[in-house]
C-alpha positions as YAML, in Angstrom:
chain: A
units: angstrom
residues:
- id: 1
  name: MET
  ca: [-75.31, -38.96, -155.79]
- id: 2
  name: ALA
  ca: [-72.42, -37.35, -153.91]
- id: 3
  name: GLU
  ca: [-74.09, -38.10, -150.57]
- id: 4
  name: ARG
  ca: [-74.47, -41.77, -151.50]
- id: 5
  name: GLN
  ca: [-70.79, -41.92, -152.53]
- id: 6
  name: ASN
  ca: [-69.82, -40.42, -149.17]
- id: 7
  name: GLN
  ca: [-71.85, -43.06, -147.35]
- id: 8
  name: LEU
  ca: [-70.15, -45.81, -149.38]
- id: 9
  name: ASP
  ca: [-66.73, -44.32, -148.58]
- id: 10
  name: ILE
  ca: [-67.58, -44.23, -144.88]
- id: 11
  name: LYS
  ca: [-68.69, -47.86, -144.97]
- id: 12
  name: LYS
  ca: [-65.44, -48.86, -146.72]
- id: 13
  name: MET
  ca: [-63.40, -46.99, -144.11]
- id: 14
  name: LYS
  ca: [-65.28, -48.68, -141.28]
- id: 15
  name: ARG
  ca: [-64.83, -52.07, -142.94]
- id: 16
  name: ARG
  ca: [-61.07, -51.47, -143.30]
- id: 17
  name: GLU
  ca: [-60.89, -50.30, -139.68]
- id: 18
  name: ILE
  ca: [-62.67, -53.44, -138.47]
- id: 19
  name: ILE
  ca: [-60.35, -55.68, -140.51]
- id: 20
  name: LEU
  ca: [-57.26, -53.82, -139.24]
- id: 21
  name: ASP
  ca: [-58.41, -53.94, -135.60]
- id: 22
  name: THR
  ca: [-59.21, -57.64, -135.91]
- id: 23
  name: GLY
  ca: [-55.73, -58.30, -137.29]
- id: 24
  name: LYS
  ca: [-54.14, -56.31, -134.46]
- id: 25
  name: ILE
  ca: [-56.09, -58.23, -131.80]
- id: 26
  name: ILE
  ca: [-55.22, -61.61, -133.33]
- id: 27
  name: LEU
  ca: [-51.50, -60.81, -133.73]
- id: 28
  name: GLY
  ca: [-51.33, -59.05, -130.37]
- id: 29
  name: THR
  ca: [-52.88, -61.89, -128.39]
- id: 30
  name: PHE
  ca: [-50.63, -64.39, -130.18]
- id: 31
  name: LEU
  ca: [-47.49, -62.41, -129.27]
- id: 32
  name: LEU
  ca: [-48.67, -62.05, -125.68]
- id: 33
  name: ALA
  ca: [-49.33, -65.79, -125.41]
- id: 34
  name: LEU
  ca: [-45.97, -66.57, -127.02]
- id: 35
  name: ALA
  ca: [-44.12, -64.31, -124.58]
- id: 36
  name: LEU
  ca: [-45.81, -65.97, -121.61]
- id: 37
  name: SER
  ca: [-45.40, -69.55, -122.82]
- id: 38
  name: ALA
  ca: [-41.88, -69.31, -124.25]
- id: 39
  name: PHE
  ca: [-40.13, -66.75, -122.03]
- id: 40
  name: LEU
  ca: [-41.89, -65.94, -118.77]
- id: 41
  name: GLU
  ca: [-43.94, -68.87, -117.45]
- id: 42
  name: PRO
  ca: [-41.18, -71.55, -117.78]
- id: 43
  name: HIS
  ca: [-39.02, -69.45, -115.42]
- id: 44
  name: ASN
  ca: [-41.88, -68.46, -113.07]
- id: 45
  name: ILE
  ca: [-41.51, -64.77, -113.96]
- id: 46
  name: VAL
  ca: [-44.69, -63.06, -112.73]
- id: 47
  name: THR
  ca: [-45.49, -59.78, -114.53]
- id: 48
  name: GLY
  ca: [-48.90, -59.08, -113.03]
- id: 49
  name: GLY
  ca: [-52.26, -59.57, -114.71]
- id: 50
  name: VAL
  ca: [-54.45, -62.64, -114.73]
- id: 51
  name: THR
  ca: [-51.75, -64.55, -116.61]
- id: 52
  name: GLY
  ca: [-49.27, -63.66, -113.86]
- id: 53
  name: LEU
  ca: [-51.78, -64.96, -111.34]
- id: 54
  name: GLY
  ca: [-52.07, -68.04, -113.53]
- id: 55
  name: VAL
  ca: [-48.31, -68.66, -113.20]
- id: 56
  name: ILE
  ca: [-48.74, -68.62, -109.41]
- id: 57
  name: VAL
  ca: [-51.79, -70.90, -109.57]
- id: 58
  name: LYS
  ca: [-49.87, -73.37, -111.75]
- id: 59
  name: GLU
  ca: [-47.03, -73.61, -109.24]
- id: 60
  name: VAL
  ca: [-49.23, -73.78, -106.13]
- id: 61
  name: SER
  ca: [-51.58, -76.39, -107.65]
- id: 62
  name: GLY
  ca: [-48.56, -78.51, -108.60]
- id: 63
  name: ARG
  ca: [-47.20, -78.36, -105.07]
- id: 64
  name: LEU
  ca: [-50.50, -79.07, -103.33]
- id: 65
  name: PHE
  ca: [-52.29, -81.44, -105.70]
- id: 66
  name: GLY
  ca: [-49.59, -82.75, -108.02]
- id: 67
  name: TYR
  ca: [-51.42, -81.24, -111.03]
- id: 68
  name: GLU
  ca: [-50.26, -77.97, -112.60]
- id: 69
  name: VAL
  ca: [-53.23, -75.97, -113.85]
- id: 70
  name: PRO
  ca: [-52.23, -74.75, -117.35]
- id: 71
  name: LEU
  ca: [-52.26, -71.03, -118.12]
- id: 72
  name: TYR
  ca: [-55.01, -71.25, -120.73]
- id: 73
  name: LEU
  ca: [-57.34, -72.91, -118.21]
- id: 74
  name: SER
  ca: [-56.68, -70.50, -115.33]
- id: 75
  name: ASN
  ca: [-56.99, -67.57, -117.75]
- id: 76
  name: ILE
  ca: [-60.51, -68.45, -118.86]
- id: 77
  name: VAL
  ca: [-61.68, -69.57, -115.40]
- id: 78
  name: ILE
  ca: [-60.51, -66.37, -113.69]
- id: 79
  name: ASN
  ca: [-61.73, -64.14, -116.52]
- id: 80
  name: ALA
  ca: [-65.20, -65.73, -116.83]
- id: 81
  name: PRO
  ca: [-66.78, -64.00, -113.79]
- id: 82
  name: LEU
  ca: [-65.03, -60.73, -114.69]
- id: 83
  name: LEU
  ca: [-66.48, -60.86, -118.21]
- id: 84
  name: ILE
  ca: [-69.97, -61.50, -116.86]
- id: 85
  name: LEU
  ca: [-69.63, -58.59, -114.42]
- id: 86
  name: GLY
  ca: [-68.28, -56.41, -117.21]
- id: 87
  name: LEU
  ca: [-71.24, -57.21, -119.45]
- id: 88
  name: VAL
  ca: [-73.66, -56.29, -116.66]
- id: 89
  name: ILE
  ca: [-71.87, -53.10, -115.56]
- id: 90
  name: LYS
  ca: [-70.23, -51.80, -118.75]
- id: 91
  name: GLY
  ca: [-72.59, -53.13, -121.42]
- id: 92
  name: LYS
  ca: [-72.18, -55.17, -124.61]
- id: 93
  name: LYS
  ca: [-70.61, -52.42, -126.72]
- id: 94
  name: PHE
  ca: [-67.76, -51.86, -124.25]
- id: 95
  name: MET
  ca: [-67.17, -55.57, -123.75]
- id: 96
  name: ALA
  ca: [-67.30, -56.92, -127.32]
- id: 97
  name: LYS
  ca: [-63.60, -56.54, -128.13]
- id: 98
  name: THR
  ca: [-62.58, -57.51, -124.59]
- id: 99
  name: VAL
  ca: [-64.45, -60.82, -124.84]
- id: 100
  name: ALA
  ca: [-62.79, -61.44, -128.21]
- id: 101
  name: GLY
  ca: [-59.36, -60.59, -126.81]
- id: 102
  name: THR
  ca: [-59.82, -62.85, -123.79]
- id: 103
  name: LEU
  ca: [-60.98, -65.82, -125.86]
- id: 104
  name: LEU
  ca: [-58.18, -65.38, -128.40]
- id: 105
  name: LEU
  ca: [-55.54, -65.12, -125.67]
- id: 106
  name: THR
  ca: [-56.88, -68.30, -124.06]
- id: 107
  name: PHE
  ca: [-56.77, -70.08, -127.41]
- id: 108
  name: PHE
  ca: [-53.20, -68.97, -128.17]
- id: 109
  name: LEU
  ca: [-52.05, -69.90, -124.65]
- id: 110
  name: TYR
  ca: [-53.31, -73.40, -125.43]
- id: 111
  name: VAL
  ca: [-51.61, -73.44, -128.87]
- id: 112
  name: THR
  ca: [-48.26, -72.15, -127.58]
- id: 113
  name: GLU
  ca: [-48.24, -74.18, -124.36]
- id: 114
  name: GLY
  ca: [-45.39, -76.47, -125.44]
- id: 115
  name: ILE
  ca: [-43.13, -73.76, -126.92]
- id: 116
  name: ARG
  ca: [-40.00, -73.18, -124.85]
- id: 117
  name: ILE
  ca: [-36.82, -71.15, -125.42]
- id: 118
  name: PRO
  ca: [-33.85, -73.37, -124.47]
- id: 119
  name: SER
  ca: [-32.11, -70.92, -122.13]
- id: 120
  name: ASP
  ca: [-31.68, -70.53, -118.37]
- id: 121
  name: ASP
  ca: [-30.56, -66.90, -118.59]
- id: 122
  name: MET
  ca: [-33.18, -65.11, -116.48]
- id: 123
  name: ILE
  ca: [-32.13, -61.65, -117.67]
- id: 124
  name: LEU
  ca: [-32.63, -62.62, -121.32]
- id: 125
  name: MET
  ca: [-35.97, -64.25, -120.55]
- id: 126
  name: ALA
  ca: [-37.20, -61.16, -118.67]
- id: 127
  name: LEU
  ca: [-35.93, -58.82, -121.40]
- id: 128
  name: PHE
  ca: [-37.31, -60.66, -124.42]
- id: 129
  name: GLY
  ca: [-40.45, -61.69, -122.55]
- id: 130
  name: GLY
  ca: [-41.14, -58.05, -121.66]
- id: 131
  name: ILE
  ca: [-40.44, -56.82, -125.21]
- id: 132
  name: VAL
  ca: [-42.64, -59.42, -126.95]
- id: 133
  name: CYS
  ca: [-45.31, -59.00, -124.27]
- id: 134
  name: GLY
  ca: [-45.28, -55.22, -124.74]
- id: 135
  name: ALA
  ca: [-45.60, -55.55, -128.51]
- id: 136
  name: GLY
  ca: [-48.62, -57.82, -128.05]
- id: 137
  name: VAL
  ca: [-50.30, -55.62, -125.46]
- id: 138
  name: GLY
  ca: [-49.64, -52.52, -127.56]
- id: 139
  name: LEU
  ca: [-51.25, -54.03, -130.64]
- id: 140
  name: VAL
  ca: [-54.34, -55.05, -128.66]
- id: 141
  name: LEU
  ca: [-54.64, -51.62, -127.02]
- id: 142
  name: SER
  ca: [-54.16, -49.85, -130.37]
- id: 143
  name: ALA
  ca: [-57.28, -51.69, -131.55]
- id: 144
  name: SER
  ca: [-59.20, -50.21, -128.57]
- id: 145
  name: ALA
  ca: [-59.42, -53.65, -126.97]
- id: 146
  name: THR
  ca: [-58.06, -55.47, -123.92]
- id: 147
  name: THR
  ca: [-57.51, -59.09, -122.97]
- id: 148
  name: GLY
  ca: [-59.72, -58.78, -119.89]
- id: 149
  name: GLY
  ca: [-57.92, -59.66, -116.69]
- id: 150
  name: THR
  ca: [-56.77, -56.98, -114.29]
- id: 151
  name: ASP
  ca: [-57.53, -54.21, -116.83]
- id: 152
  name: LEU
  ca: [-61.17, -55.24, -116.73]
- id: 153
  name: LEU
  ca: [-61.14, -55.77, -112.95]
- id: 154
  name: ALA
  ca: [-59.74, -52.25, -112.45]
- id: 155
  name: ALA
  ca: [-62.46, -50.80, -114.72]
- id: 156
  name: ILE
  ca: [-65.16, -52.67, -112.77]
- id: 157
  name: VAL
  ca: [-63.82, -51.57, -109.37]
- id: 158
  name: GLN
  ca: [-63.50, -47.97, -110.59]
- id: 159
  name: HIS
  ca: [-67.21, -48.06, -111.46]
- id: 160
  name: PHE
  ca: [-67.89, -48.23, -107.71]
- id: 161
  name: ILE
  ca: [-64.89, -46.24, -106.43]
- id: 162
  name: ARG
  ca: [-64.95, -43.19, -108.68]
- id: 163
  name: HIS
  ca: [-62.31, -41.15, -106.82]
- id: 164
  name: ILE
  ca: [-59.52, -43.62, -107.71]
- id: 165
  name: SER
  ca: [-58.34, -43.78, -111.33]
- id: 166
  name: VAL
  ca: [-58.26, -47.00, -113.34]
- id: 167
  name: ALA
  ca: [-54.47, -46.61, -113.73]
- id: 168
  name: TRP
  ca: [-53.95, -46.54, -109.96]
- id: 169
  name: LEU
  ca: [-56.28, -49.47, -109.37]
- id: 170
  name: LEU
  ca: [-54.48, -51.45, -112.07]
- id: 171
  name: PHE
  ca: [-51.12, -50.65, -110.44]
- id: 172
  name: ILE
  ca: [-52.39, -51.78, -107.02]
- id: 173
  name: ILE
  ca: [-53.83, -55.04, -108.37]
- id: 174
  name: ASP
  ca: [-50.79, -55.93, -110.49]
- id: 175
  name: ALA
  ca: [-48.38, -54.98, -107.69]
- id: 176
  name: SER
  ca: [-50.31, -57.28, -105.34]
- id: 177
  name: ILE
  ca: [-49.94, -60.16, -107.83]
- id: 178
  name: VAL
  ca: [-46.18, -59.55, -108.15]
- id: 179
  name: ILE
  ca: [-45.82, -59.44, -104.35]
- id: 180
  name: ALA
  ca: [-47.77, -62.70, -104.10]
- id: 181
  name: GLY
  ca: [-45.37, -64.15, -106.67]
- id: 182
  name: SER
  ca: [-42.40, -63.16, -104.50]
- id: 183
  name: PHE
  ca: [-43.82, -65.27, -101.64]
- id: 184
  name: VAL
  ca: [-44.22, -68.29, -103.94]
- id: 185
  name: PHE
  ca: [-41.07, -68.04, -106.07]
- id: 186
  name: GLY
  ca: [-38.79, -65.77, -104.03]
- id: 187
  name: VAL
  ca: [-37.83, -62.09, -104.13]
- id: 188
  name: GLU
  ca: [-35.09, -62.55, -106.76]
- id: 189
  name: ILE
  ca: [-37.48, -63.96, -109.37]
- id: 190
  name: ALA
  ca: [-40.00, -61.23, -108.51]
- id: 191
  name: MET
  ca: [-37.32, -58.66, -109.37]
- id: 192
  name: TYR
  ca: [-36.99, -60.18, -112.84]
- id: 193
  name: GLY
  ca: [-40.76, -59.77, -113.07]
- id: 194
  name: VAL
  ca: [-40.39, -56.03, -112.41]
- id: 195
  name: ILE
  ca: [-37.97, -55.81, -115.37]
- id: 196
  name: GLY
  ca: [-40.56, -57.56, -117.54]
- id: 197
  name: ILE
  ca: [-43.33, -55.22, -116.37]
- id: 198
  name: TYR
  ca: [-41.25, -52.11, -117.11]
- id: 199
  name: LEU
  ca: [-40.36, -53.27, -120.62]
- id: 200
  name: THR
  ca: [-43.94, -54.36, -121.31]
- id: 201
  name: SER
  ca: [-45.31, -50.92, -120.41]
- id: 202
  name: LYS
  ca: [-42.61, -49.06, -122.37]
- id: 203
  name: ILE
  ca: [-42.94, -51.13, -125.54]
- id: 204
  name: ALA
  ca: [-46.75, -51.08, -125.33]
- id: 205
  name: ASP
  ca: [-46.68, -47.26, -125.10]
- id: 206
  name: ARG
  ca: [-44.40, -47.04, -128.14]
- id: 207
  name: VAL
  ca: [-46.64, -49.35, -130.18]
- id: 208
  name: VAL
  ca: [-49.77, -47.37, -129.26]
- id: 209
  name: GLU
  ca: [-48.25, -43.89, -129.62]
- id: 210
  name: GLY
  ca: [-45.90, -44.71, -132.52]
- id: 211
  name: PHE
  ca: [-42.13, -44.71, -132.79]
- id: 212
  name: HIS
  ca: [-41.96, -41.38, -134.61]
- id: 213
  name: TYR
  ca: [-42.26, -38.40, -132.30]
- id: 214
  name: SER
  ca: [-40.94, -34.84, -132.16]
- id: 215
  name: LYS
  ca: [-39.51, -32.64, -129.44]
- id: 216
  name: ALA
  ca: [-39.87, -28.94, -128.75]
- id: 217
  name: VAL
  ca: [-37.12, -26.81, -127.20]
- id: 218
  name: TYR
  ca: [-37.85, -23.54, -125.35]
- id: 219
  name: ILE
  ca: [-35.07, -20.94, -125.57]
- id: 220
  name: ILE
  ca: [-35.32, -17.85, -123.34]
- id: 221
  name: SER
  ca: [-33.01, -15.03, -124.40]
- id: 222
  name: ASP
  ca: [-32.78, -11.31, -125.13]
- id: 223
  name: GLN
  ca: [-31.10, -12.24, -128.42]
- id: 224
  name: TRP
  ca: [-34.21, -14.02, -129.64]
- id: 225
  name: SER
  ca: [-34.11, -12.54, -133.11]
- id: 226
  name: GLU
  ca: [-30.54, -13.67, -133.83]
- id: 227
  name: ILE
  ca: [-31.24, -17.13, -132.43]
- id: 228
  name: ALA
  ca: [-34.43, -17.48, -134.49]
- id: 229
  name: ASP
  ca: [-32.58, -16.53, -137.69]
- id: 230
  name: ALA
  ca: [-29.78, -19.03, -136.95]
- id: 231
  name: VAL
  ca: [-32.25, -21.85, -136.20]
- id: 232
  name: MET
  ca: [-34.29, -21.24, -139.35]
- id: 233
  name: GLN
  ca: [-31.38, -20.64, -141.74]
- id: 234
  name: LYS
  ca: [-28.59, -22.90, -140.44]
- id: 235
  name: MET
  ca: [-30.58, -25.70, -138.77]
- id: 236
  name: GLU
  ca: [-33.57, -25.43, -141.12]
- id: 237
  name: ARG
  ca: [-36.02, -25.87, -138.27]
- id: 238
  name: GLY
  ca: [-39.26, -24.09, -137.46]
- id: 239
  name: VAL
  ca: [-39.47, -21.36, -134.85]
- id: 240
  name: THR
  ca: [-42.39, -19.92, -132.90]
- id: 241
  name: GLY
  ca: [-42.00, -16.67, -130.95]
- id: 242
  name: LEU
  ca: [-43.71, -16.21, -127.59]
- id: 243
  name: SER
  ca: [-43.79, -12.75, -125.99]
...
């Protein structure tokens, strides 16, 4: 009886986890799409990733052919071969949430395409774009998912080049996209993109790791006993002694 109850409890926990992760992926991809459509893309701010490449494609296609390829279209077209490669190399289990994240991001890019923030302040656009983007990315990552793109490309490349980490490959790929953006839009706009990238990574880390964290302080002294008493009694903090 107890064993059956434990199994039911485990199933309930898994069900809650699936519902929570699904909610995180949906909200995260919406925020990411909103940041791109409302803050970054209207001002040609390239922050790396497939969506950053999509901003470049939109501008170049408009110049060459008179038709700007929308972000949602370039996102799915560029991601499609990566998803197929990922399924072959990484397997269905690894790719399930990534496929969901990619499709949801594409959908929300389509939904938010017409949303614009009426401001020409590039600093504000880079700041708020990076913050909202980071919140979206963090939520998706906290659900153990990605939105495909350069994250997936880095994972695929690392499968063949084992001695280089995914983080380094991702940095190289995203940096290349930002550099390409500087040739299309100019160095000044690319610098705003760097601000957006920095904020995105910082906010994403905070969302994944949590905003509540603690710090440890190491004090080296011959008067360790007196210091320990003062810290515990006056500051009401914990102390650990190391010989």
